[in-house]
JSON list of C-alpha atoms in Angstrom, two decimals:
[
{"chain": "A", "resi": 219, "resn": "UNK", "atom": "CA", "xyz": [-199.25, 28.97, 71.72]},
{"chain": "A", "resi": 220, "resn": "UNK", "atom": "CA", "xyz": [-196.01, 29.31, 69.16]},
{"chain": "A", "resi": 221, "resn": "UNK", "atom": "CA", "xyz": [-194.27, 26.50, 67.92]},
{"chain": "A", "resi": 222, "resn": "UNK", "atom": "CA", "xyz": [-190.47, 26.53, 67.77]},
{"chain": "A", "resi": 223, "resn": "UNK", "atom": "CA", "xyz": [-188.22, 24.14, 65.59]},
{"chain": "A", "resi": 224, "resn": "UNK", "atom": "CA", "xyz": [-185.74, 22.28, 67.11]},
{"chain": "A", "resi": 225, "resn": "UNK", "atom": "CA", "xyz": [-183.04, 21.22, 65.14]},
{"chain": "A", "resi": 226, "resn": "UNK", "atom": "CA", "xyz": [-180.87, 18.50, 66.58]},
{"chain": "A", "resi": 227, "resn": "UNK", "atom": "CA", "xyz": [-177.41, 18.21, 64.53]},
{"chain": "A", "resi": 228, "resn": "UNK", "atom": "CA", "xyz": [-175.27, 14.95, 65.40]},
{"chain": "A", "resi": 229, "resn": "UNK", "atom": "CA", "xyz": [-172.71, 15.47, 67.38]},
{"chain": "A", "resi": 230, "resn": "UNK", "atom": "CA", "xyz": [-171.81, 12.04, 68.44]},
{"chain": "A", "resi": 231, "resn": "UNK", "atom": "CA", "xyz": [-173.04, 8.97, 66.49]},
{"chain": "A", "resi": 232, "resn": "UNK", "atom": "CA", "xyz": [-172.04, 6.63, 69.25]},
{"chain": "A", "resi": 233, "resn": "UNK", "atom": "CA", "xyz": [-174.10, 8.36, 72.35]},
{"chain": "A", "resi": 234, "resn": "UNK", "atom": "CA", "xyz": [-177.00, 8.79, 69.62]},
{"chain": "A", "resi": 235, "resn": "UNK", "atom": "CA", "xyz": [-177.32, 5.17, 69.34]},
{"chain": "A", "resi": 236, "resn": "UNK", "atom": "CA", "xyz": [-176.66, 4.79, 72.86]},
{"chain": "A", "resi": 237, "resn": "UNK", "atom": "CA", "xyz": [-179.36, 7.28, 74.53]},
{"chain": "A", "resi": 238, "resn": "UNK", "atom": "CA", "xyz": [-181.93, 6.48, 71.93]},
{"chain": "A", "resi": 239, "resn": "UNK", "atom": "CA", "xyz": [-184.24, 5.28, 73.55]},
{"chain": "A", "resi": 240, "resn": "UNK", "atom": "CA", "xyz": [-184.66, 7.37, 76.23]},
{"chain": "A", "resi": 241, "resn": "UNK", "atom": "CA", "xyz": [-184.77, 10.45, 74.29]},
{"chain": "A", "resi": 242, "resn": "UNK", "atom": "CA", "xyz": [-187.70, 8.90, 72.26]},
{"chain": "A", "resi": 243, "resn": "UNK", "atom": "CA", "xyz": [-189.31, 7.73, 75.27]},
{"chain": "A", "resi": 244, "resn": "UNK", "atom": "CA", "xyz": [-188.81, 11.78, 76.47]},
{"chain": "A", "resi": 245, "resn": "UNK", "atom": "CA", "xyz": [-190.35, 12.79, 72.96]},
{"chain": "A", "resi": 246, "resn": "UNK", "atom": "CA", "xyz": [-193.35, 10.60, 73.40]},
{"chain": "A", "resi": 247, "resn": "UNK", "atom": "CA", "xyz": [-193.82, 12.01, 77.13]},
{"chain": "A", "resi": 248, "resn": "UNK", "atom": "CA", "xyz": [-193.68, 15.50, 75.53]},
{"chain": "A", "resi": 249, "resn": "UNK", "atom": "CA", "xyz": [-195.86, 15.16, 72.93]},
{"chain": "A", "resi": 250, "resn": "UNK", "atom": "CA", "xyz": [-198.63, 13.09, 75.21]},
{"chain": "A", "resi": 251, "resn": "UNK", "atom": "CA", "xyz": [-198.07, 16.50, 77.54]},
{"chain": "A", "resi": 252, "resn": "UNK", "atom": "CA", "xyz": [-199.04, 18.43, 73.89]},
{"chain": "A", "resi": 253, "resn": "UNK", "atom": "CA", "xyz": [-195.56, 20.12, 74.38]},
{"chain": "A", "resi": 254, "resn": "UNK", "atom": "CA", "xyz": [-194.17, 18.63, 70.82]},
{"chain": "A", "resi": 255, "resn": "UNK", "atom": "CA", "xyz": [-196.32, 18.30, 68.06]},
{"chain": "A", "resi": 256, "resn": "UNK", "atom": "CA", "xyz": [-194.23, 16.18, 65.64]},
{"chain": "A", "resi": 257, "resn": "UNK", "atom": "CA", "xyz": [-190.85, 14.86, 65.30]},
{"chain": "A", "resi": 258, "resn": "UNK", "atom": "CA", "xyz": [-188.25, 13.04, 63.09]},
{"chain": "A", "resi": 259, "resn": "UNK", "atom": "CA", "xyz": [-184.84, 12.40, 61.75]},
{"chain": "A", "resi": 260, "resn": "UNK", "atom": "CA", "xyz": [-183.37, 13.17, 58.74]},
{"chain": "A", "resi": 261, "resn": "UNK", "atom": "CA", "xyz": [-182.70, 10.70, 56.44]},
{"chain": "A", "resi": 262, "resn": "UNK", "atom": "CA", "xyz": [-179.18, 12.22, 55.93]},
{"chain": "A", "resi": 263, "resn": "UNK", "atom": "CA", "xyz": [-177.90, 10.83, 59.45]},
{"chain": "A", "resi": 264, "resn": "UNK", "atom": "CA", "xyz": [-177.36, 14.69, 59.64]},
{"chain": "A", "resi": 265, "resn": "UNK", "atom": "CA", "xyz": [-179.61, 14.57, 63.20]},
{"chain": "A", "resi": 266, "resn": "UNK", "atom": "CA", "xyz": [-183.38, 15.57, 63.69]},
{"chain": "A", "resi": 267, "resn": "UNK", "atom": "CA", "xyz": [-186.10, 17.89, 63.84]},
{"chain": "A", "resi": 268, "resn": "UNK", "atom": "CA", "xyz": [-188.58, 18.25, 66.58]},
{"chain": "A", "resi": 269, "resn": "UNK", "atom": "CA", "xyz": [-191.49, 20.63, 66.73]},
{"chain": "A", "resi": 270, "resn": "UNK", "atom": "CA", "xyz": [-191.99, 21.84, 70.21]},
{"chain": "A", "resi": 271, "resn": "UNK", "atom": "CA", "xyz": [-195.38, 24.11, 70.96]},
{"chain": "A", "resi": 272, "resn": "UNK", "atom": "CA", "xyz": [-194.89, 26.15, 74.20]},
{"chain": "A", "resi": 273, "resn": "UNK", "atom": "CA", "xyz": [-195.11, 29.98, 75.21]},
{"chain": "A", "resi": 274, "resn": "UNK", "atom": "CA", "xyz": [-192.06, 31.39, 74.55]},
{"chain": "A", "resi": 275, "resn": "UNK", "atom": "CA", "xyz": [-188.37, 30.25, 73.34]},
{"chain": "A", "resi": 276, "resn": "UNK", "atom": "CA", "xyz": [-187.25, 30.26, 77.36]},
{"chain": "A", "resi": 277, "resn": "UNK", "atom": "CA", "xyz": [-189.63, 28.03, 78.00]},
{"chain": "A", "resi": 278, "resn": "UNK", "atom": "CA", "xyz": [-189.09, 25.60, 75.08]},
{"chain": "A", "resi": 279, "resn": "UNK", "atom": "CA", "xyz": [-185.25, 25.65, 75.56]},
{"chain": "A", "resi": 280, "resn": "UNK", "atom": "CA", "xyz": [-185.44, 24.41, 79.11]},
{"chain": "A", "resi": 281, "resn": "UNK", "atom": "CA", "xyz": [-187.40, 21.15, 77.54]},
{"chain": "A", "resi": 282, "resn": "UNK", "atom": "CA", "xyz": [-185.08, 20.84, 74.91]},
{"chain": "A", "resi": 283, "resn": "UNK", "atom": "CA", "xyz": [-182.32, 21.04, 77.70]},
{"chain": "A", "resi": 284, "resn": "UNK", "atom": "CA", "xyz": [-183.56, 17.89, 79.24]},
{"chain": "A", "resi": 285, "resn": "UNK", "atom": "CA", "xyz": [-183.53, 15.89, 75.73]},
{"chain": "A", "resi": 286, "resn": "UNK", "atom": "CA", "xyz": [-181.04, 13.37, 77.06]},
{"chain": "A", "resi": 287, "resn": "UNK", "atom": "CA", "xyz": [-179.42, 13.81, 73.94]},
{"chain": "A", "resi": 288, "resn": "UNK", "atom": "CA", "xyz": [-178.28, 16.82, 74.94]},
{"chain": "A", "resi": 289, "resn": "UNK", "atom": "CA", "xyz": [-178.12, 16.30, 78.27]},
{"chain": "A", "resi": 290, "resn": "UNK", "atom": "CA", "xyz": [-175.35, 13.24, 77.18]},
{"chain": "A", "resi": 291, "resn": "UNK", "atom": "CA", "xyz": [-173.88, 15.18, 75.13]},
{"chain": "A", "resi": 292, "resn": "UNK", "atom": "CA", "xyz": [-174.93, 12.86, 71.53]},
{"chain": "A", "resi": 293, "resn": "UNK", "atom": "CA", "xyz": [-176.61, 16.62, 69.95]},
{"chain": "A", "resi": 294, "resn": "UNK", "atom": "CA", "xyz": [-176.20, 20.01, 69.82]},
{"chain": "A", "resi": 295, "resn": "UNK", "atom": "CA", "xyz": [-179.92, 22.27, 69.31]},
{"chain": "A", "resi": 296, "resn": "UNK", "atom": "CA", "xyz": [-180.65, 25.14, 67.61]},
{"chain": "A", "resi": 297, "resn": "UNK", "atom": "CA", "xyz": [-183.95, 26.76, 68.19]},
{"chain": "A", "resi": 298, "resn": "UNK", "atom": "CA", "xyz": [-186.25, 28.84, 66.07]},
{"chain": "A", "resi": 299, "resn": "UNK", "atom": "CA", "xyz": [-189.61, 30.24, 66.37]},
{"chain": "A", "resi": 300, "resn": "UNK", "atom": "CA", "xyz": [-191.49, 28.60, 63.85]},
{"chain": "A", "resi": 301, "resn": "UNK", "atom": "CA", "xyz": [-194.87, 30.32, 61.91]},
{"chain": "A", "resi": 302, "resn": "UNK", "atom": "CA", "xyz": [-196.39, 27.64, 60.70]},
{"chain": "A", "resi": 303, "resn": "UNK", "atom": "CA", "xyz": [-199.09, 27.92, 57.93]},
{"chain": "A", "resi": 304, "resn": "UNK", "atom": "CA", "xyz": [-201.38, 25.38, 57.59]},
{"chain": "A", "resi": 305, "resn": "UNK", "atom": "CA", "xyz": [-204.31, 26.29, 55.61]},
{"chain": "A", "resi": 306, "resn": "UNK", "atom": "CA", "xyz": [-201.83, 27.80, 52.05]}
]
């Protein structure tokens, strides 16, 4: 398994506030499915950051595709393969 980092820059403020909810509600599905393992926003109001855990970055970008943040439009994504280190 490789995680990937999924940055989620604001795009539009109003659809953010507006699909809110149902893209945390699809955050909590994908992390009870073990296909995130942690997510957030930045304190900036610059977007968010979600850690997604999957096989490859295909496979992680058609999740992230289904965000309805950016399926609404409210964020753009950028994706990157993430090599975590836990145990420096």
């Amino acid at each position: 398994m490789k995680y990937f980092a999924v940055f989620l820059p604001m795009k539009d403020e109003e659809k953010t506030q507006q699909h809110r909810p149902a893209h945390l509600e699809f955050l909590a599905r994908m992390k009870k499915e073990k296909k995130v393992a942690m997510f957030g926003r930045f304190t900036d109001g610059a977007g968010g950051l979600v850690i997604y855990q999957g096989e490859n970055l295909e496979q992680v970008e058609s999740w992230v595709k289904q965000d309805p943040y950016v399926v609404n439009d409210a964020r753009t994504y950028e994706i990157h393969e993430w090599d975590m280190v836990s145990d420096a």
